[in-house]
CSV table of C-alpha atoms in Angstrom, one decimal:
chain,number,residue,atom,x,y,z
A,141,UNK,CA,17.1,5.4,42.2
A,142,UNK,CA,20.9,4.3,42.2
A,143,UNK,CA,22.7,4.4,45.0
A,144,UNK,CA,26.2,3.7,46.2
A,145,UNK,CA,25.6,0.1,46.8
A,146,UNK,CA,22.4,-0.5,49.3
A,147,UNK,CA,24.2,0.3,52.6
A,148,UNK,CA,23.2,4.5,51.7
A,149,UNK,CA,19.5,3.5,52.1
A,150,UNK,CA,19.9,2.1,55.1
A,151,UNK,CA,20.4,5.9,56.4
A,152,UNK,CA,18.3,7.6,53.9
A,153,UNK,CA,15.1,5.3,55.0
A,154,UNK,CA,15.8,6.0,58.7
A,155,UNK,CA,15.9,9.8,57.6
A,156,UNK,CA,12.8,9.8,55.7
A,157,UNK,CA,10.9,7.7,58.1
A,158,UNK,CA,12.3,8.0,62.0
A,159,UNK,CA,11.3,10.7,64.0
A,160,UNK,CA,13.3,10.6,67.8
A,161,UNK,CA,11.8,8.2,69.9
A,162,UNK,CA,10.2,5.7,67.2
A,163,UNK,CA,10.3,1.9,67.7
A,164,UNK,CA,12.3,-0.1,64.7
A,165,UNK,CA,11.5,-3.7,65.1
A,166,UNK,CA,14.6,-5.8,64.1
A,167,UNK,CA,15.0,-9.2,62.9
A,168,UNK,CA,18.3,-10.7,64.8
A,169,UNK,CA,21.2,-12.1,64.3
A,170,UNK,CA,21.3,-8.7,61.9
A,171,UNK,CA,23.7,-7.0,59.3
A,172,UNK,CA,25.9,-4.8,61.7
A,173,UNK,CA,25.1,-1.3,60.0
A,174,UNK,CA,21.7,-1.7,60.9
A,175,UNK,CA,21.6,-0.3,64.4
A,176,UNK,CA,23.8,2.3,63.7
A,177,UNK,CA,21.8,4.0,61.2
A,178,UNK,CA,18.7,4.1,63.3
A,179,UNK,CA,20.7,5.3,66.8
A,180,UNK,CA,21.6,7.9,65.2
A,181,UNK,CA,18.3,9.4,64.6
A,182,UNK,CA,17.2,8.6,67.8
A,183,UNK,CA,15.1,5.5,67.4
A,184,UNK,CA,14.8,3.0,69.7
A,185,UNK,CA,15.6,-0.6,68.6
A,186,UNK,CA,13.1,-4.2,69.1
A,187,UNK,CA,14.9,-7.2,68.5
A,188,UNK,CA,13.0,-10.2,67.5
A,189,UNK,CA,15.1,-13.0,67.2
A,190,UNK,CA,15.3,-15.4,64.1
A,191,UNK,CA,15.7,-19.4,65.3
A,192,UNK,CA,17.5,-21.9,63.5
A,193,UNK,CA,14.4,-24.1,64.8
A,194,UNK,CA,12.0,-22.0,62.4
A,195,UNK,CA,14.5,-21.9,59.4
A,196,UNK,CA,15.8,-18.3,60.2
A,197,UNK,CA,12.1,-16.9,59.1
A,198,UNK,CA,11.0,-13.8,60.3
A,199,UNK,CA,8.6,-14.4,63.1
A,200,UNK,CA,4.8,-12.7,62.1
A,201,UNK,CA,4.0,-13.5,65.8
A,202,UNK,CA,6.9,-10.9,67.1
A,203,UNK,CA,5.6,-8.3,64.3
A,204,UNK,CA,2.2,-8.4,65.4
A,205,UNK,CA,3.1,-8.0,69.2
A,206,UNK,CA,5.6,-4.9,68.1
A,207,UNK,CA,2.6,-3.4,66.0
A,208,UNK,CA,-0.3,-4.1,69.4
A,209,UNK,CA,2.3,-3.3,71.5
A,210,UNK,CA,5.4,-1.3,71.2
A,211,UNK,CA,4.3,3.0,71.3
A,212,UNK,CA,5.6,4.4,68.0
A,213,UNK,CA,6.0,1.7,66.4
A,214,UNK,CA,7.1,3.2,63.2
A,215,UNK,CA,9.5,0.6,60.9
A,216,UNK,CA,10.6,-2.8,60.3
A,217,UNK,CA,14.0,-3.8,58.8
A,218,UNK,CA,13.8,-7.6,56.3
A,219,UNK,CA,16.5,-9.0,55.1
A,220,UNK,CA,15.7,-11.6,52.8
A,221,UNK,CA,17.5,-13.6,51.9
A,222,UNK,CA,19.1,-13.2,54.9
A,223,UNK,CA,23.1,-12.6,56.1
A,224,UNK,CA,24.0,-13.8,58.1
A,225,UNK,CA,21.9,-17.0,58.8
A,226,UNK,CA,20.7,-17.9,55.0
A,227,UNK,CA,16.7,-17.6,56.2
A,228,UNK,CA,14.3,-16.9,53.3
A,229,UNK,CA,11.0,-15.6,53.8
A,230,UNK,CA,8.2,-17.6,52.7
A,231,UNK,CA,5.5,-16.4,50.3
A,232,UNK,CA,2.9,-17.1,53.3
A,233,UNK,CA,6.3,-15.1,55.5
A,234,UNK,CA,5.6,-11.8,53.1
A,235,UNK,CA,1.6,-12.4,53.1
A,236,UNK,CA,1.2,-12.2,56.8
A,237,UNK,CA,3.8,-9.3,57.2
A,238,UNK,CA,2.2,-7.2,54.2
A,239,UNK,CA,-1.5,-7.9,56.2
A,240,UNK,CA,0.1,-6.4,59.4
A,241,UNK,CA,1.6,-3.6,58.1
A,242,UNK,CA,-0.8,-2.6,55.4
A,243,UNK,CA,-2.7,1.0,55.4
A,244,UNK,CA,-0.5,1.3,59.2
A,245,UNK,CA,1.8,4.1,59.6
A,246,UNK,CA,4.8,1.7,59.5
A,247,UNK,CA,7.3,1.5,56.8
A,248,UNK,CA,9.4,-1.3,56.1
A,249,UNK,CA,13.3,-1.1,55.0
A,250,UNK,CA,13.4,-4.1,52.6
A,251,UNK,CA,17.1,-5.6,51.8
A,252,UNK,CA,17.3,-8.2,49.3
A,253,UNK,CA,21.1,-8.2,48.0
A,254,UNK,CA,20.9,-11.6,47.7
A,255,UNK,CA,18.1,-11.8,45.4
A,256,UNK,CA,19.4,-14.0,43.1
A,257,UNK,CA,20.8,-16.2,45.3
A,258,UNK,CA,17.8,-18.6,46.5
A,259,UNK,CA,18.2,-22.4,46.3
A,260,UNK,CA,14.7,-23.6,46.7
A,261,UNK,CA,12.2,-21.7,44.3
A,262,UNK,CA,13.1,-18.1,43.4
A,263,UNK,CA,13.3,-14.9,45.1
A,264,UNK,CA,10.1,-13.5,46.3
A,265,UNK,CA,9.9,-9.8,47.4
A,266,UNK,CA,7.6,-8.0,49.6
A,267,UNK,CA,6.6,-5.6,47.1
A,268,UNK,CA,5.0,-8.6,45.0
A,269,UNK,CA,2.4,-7.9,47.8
A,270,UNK,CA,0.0,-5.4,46.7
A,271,UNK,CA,-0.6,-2.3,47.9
A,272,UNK,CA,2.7,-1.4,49.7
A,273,UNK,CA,4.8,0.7,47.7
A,274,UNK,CA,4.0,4.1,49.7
A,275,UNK,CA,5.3,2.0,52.5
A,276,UNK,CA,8.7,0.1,51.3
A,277,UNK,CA,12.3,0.6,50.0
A,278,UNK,CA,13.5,-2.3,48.4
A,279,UNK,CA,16.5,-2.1,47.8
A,280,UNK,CA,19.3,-4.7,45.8
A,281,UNK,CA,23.0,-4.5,45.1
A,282,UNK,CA,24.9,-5.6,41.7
A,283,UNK,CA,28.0,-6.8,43.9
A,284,UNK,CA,26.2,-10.3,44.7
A,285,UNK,CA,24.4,-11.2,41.4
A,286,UNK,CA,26.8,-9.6,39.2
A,287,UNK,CA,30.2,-10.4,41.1
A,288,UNK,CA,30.2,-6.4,40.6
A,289,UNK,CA,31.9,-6.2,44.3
A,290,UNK,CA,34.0,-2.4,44.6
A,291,UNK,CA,31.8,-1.0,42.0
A,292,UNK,CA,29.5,0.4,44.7
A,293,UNK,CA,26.2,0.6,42.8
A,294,UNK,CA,23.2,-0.5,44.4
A,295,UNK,CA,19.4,0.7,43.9
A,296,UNK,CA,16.2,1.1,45.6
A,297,UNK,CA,12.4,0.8,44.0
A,298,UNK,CA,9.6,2.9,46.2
A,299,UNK,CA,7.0,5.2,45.4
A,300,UNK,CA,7.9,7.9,43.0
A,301,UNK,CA,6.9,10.2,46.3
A,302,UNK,CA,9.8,8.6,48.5
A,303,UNK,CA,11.7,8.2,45.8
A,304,UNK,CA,11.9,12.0,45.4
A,305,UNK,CA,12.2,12.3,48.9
A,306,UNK,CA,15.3,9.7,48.7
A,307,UNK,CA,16.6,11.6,45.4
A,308,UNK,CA,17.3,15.0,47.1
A,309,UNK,CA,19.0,13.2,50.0
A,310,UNK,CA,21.6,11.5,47.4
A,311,UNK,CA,22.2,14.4,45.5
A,312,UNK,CA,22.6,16.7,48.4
A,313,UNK,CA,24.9,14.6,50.4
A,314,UNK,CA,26.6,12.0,47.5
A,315,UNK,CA,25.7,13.6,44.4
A,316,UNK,CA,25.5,10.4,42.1
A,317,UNK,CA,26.7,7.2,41.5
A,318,UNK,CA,29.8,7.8,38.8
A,319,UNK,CA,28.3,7.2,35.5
A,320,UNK,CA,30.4,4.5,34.1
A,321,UNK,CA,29.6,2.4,36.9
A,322,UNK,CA,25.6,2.7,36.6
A,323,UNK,CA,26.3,2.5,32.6
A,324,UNK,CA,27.9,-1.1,33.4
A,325,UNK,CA,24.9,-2.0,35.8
A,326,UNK,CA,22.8,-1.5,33.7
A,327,UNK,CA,24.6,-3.6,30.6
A,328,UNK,CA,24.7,-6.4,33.3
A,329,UNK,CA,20.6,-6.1,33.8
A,330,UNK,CA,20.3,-6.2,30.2
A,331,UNK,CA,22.8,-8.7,29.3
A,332,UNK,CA,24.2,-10.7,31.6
A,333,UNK,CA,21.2,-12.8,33.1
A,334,UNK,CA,22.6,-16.4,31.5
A,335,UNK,CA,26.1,-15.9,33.0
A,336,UNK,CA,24.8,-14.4,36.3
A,337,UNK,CA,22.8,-17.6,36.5
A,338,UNK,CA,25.2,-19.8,35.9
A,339,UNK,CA,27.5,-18.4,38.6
A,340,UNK,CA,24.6,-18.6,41.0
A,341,UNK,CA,24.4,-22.3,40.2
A,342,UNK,CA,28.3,-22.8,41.1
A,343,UNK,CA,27.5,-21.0,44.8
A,344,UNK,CA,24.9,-22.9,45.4
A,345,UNK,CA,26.8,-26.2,44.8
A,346,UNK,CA,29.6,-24.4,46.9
A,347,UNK,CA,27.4,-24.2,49.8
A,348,UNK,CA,26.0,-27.5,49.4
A,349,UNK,CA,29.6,-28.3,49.8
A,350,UNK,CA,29.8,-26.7,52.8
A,351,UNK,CA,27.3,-27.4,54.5
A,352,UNK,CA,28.0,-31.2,54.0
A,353,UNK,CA,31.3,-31.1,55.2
A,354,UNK,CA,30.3,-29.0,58.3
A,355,UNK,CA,27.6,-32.0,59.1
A,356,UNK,CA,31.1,-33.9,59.8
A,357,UNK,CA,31.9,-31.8,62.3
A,358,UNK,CA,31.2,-32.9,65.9
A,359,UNK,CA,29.1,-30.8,67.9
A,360,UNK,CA,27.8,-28.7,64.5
A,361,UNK,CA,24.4,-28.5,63.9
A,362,UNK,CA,24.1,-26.6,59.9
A,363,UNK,CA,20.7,-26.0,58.3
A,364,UNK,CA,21.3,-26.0,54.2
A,365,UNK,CA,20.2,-22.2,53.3
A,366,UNK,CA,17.5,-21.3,51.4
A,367,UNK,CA,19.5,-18.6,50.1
A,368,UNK,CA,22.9,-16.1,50.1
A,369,UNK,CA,26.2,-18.1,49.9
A,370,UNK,CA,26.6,-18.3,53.7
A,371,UNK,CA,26.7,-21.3,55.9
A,372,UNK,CA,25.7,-20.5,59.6
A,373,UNK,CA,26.2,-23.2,61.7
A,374,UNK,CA,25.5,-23.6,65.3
A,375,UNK,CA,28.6,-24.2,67.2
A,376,UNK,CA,27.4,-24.0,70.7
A,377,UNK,CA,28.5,-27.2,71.7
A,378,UNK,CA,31.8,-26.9,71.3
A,379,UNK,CA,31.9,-23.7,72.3
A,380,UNK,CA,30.5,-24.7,75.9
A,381,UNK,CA,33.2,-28.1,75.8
A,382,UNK,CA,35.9,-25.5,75.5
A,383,UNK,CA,34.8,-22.7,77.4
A,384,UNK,CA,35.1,-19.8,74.6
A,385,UNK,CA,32.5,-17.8,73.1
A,386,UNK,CA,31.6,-18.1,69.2
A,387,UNK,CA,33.8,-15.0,67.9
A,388,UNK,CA,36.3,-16.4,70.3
A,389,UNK,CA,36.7,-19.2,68.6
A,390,UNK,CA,36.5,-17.8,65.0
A,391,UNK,CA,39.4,-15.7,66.1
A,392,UNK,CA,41.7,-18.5,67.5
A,393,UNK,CA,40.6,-20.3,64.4
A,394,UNK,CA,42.6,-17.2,62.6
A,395,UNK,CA,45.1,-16.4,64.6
A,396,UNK,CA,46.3,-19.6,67.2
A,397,UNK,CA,45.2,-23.1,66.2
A,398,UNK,CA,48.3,-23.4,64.2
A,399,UNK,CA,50.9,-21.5,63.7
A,400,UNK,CA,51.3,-21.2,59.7
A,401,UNK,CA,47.4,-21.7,59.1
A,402,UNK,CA,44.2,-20.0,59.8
A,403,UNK,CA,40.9,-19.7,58.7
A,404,UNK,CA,38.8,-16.9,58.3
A,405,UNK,CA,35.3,-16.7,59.2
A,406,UNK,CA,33.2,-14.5,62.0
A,407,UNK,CA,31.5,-15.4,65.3
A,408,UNK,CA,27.8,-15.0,65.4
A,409,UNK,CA,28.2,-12.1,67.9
A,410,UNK,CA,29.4,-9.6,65.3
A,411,UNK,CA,25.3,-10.3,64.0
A,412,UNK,CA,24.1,-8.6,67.6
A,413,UNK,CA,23.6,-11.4,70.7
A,414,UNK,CA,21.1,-13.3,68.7
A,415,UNK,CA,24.0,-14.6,66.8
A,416,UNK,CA,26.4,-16.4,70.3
A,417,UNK,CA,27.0,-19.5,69.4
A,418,UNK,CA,27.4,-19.5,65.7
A,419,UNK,CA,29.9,-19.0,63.0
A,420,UNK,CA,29.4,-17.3,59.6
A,421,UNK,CA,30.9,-19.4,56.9
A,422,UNK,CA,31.3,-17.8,53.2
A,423,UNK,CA,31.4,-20.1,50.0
A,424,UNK,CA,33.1,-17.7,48.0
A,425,UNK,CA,36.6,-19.6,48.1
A,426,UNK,CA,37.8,-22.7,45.6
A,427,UNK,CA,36.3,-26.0,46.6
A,428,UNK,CA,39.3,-27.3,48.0
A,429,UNK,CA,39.9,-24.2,50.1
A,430,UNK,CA,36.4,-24.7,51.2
A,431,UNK,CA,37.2,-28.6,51.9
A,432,UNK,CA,40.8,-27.6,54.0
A,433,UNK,CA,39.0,-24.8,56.0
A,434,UNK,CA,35.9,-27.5,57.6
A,435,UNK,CA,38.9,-30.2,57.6
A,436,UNK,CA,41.0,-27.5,60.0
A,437,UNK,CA,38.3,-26.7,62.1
A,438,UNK,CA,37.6,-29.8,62.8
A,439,UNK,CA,41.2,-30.1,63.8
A,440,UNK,CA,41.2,-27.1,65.8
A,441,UNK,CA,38.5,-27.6,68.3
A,442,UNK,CA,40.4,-30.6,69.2
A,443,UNK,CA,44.0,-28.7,70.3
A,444,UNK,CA,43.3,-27.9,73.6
A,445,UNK,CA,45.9,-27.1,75.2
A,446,UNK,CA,45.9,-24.4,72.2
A,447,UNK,CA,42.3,-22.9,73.7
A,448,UNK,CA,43.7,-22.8,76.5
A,449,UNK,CA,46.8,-20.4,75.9
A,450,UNK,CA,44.5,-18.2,73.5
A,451,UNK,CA,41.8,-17.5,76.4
A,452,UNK,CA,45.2,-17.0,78.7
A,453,UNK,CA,46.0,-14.0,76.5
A,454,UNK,CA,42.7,-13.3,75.3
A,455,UNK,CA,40.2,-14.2,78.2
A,456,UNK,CA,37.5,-11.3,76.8
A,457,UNK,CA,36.7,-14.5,74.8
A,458,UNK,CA,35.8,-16.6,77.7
A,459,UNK,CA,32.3,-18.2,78.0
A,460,UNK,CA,31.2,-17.3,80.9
């Protein structure tokens, strides 16, 4: 089913599948929208976090403890690849989680926007295990693989059961996706798969970029990403050397380190707690705006007395 982008199956899953009082196990850092959707029917969150020490992979240990453990344990939300940290999970990853969940009364909320954007490999997703399809929504967006960003087209792949169950929620609350906009994804799923390769090539290049000039950095530690065009590296160091907390320091990096430059990126915090003490870096700039921003930061961290005056006027940001 299509879908105005994948954000509306965030909610529609939560509908279908979340009853007041059911457990959602989440993977953190997480996409923001996430909690949201499942507060508002009542269901109450587990976070498991994702570790930069285990390649931001989902951990099978924390599902099988929320499965034995957790009363009305009901959902799982994947993201893979994964925003904001770049994880990937592992063909063994999707195994073990599709043996857990399998034949349970669990569904899982599957979001793979960035399916075509996986360095190592290819894209594998968790409905290549068998014998799940009563129990996903996968669901993809055309605004990553197809630079189709504003179009607001997205779609999901379930069983024709949910998906009827789905359908009646989109055309009782949205209607449809405008025509001419699932008319041009699906010319770009029919025609576009050289091009869209190509320009997945370039990003992955850009964030080998990135990543490289972050390892310059003092007191960064950056894993390459397996996929997405996001660089997430851990800043903690120098956010402990200078006493601010990570979104602190992506906002003075905006608005005070200088005063006719900034650079835009967010603190891991805006991903839920699991994210303090890491930025989120995007690719999608020219190389040598890419180049300027790690060269700046750099900088930055380095002006002090700058900190300083920001955390004077701004001391919500202080590490404490």
């Amino acid at each position: 089913m299509a879908g105005p982008g994948a954000k509306a199956f965030e909610q529609f899953f939560c509908e279908a599948f979340l009853d007041a009082g059911d457990a959602v196990l989440v993977f953190s850092p997480h996409f923001p929208t996430y909690p949201p959707n499942i507060e508002r029917r009542g269901g109450q969150i587990i976070y498991a976090p994702l570790r930069q020490s285990n390649e931001f992979r989902p951990d099978l240990e924390a599902v099988k403890l929320f499965i034995d453990k957790i009363p009305r344990a009901r959902a799982i939300f994947l993201n893979s690849p994964h925003n904001p940290t770049g994880g990937v999970a592992t063909e063994s990853d999707l195994r073990g989680l599709a043996e857990l969940v399998r034949g349970r009364d669990i569904a899982v909320f599957s979001d793979e926007p960035y399916n075509h954007m996986v360095w190592s490999g290819r894209h594998l997703p968790l409905l290549s295990q068998p014998d799940l399809l009563d129990q996903t929504v996968a669901c993809y967006t055309f605004s990553k693989s197809y630079s189709m960003s504003g179009w607001r087209l997205g779609y999901a792949i379930s069983s024709p059961r949910i998906v009827d169950a789905l359908g009646k929620m989109i055309n009782t609350s949205l209607s449809c996706v405008t025509p001419i906009a699932q008319l041009a994804g699906a010319a770009a799923l029919r025609e576009d798969a050289v091009e869209r390769d190509a320009t997945m090539l370039r990003f992955k290049k850009k964030v080998e970029l990135l990543v490289a000039d972050l390892r310059q950095v003092e007191g960064v530690t950056v894993l390459m990403p397996a996929g997405t065009f996001y660089a997430f590296p851990n800043v903690a160091p120098i956010c402990r050397q200078l006493g601010i907390t990570s979104h602190g320091l992506a906002m003075y990096l905006l608005e005070a380190a200088d005063d006719k430059f900034g650079v835009a990126c967010l603190g891991g915090e805006c991903f839920g707690p699991a994210g303090q003490g890491f930025l989120r870096f995007s690719c999608a700039e020219p190389d040598e705006r890419l180049h300027a921003a790690v060269a700046f930061l750099k900088e930055a961290v380095t002006r002090t007395d700058r900190v300083r005056k920001y955390l004077d006027v701004h001391a919500k940001y202080r590490l404490t």
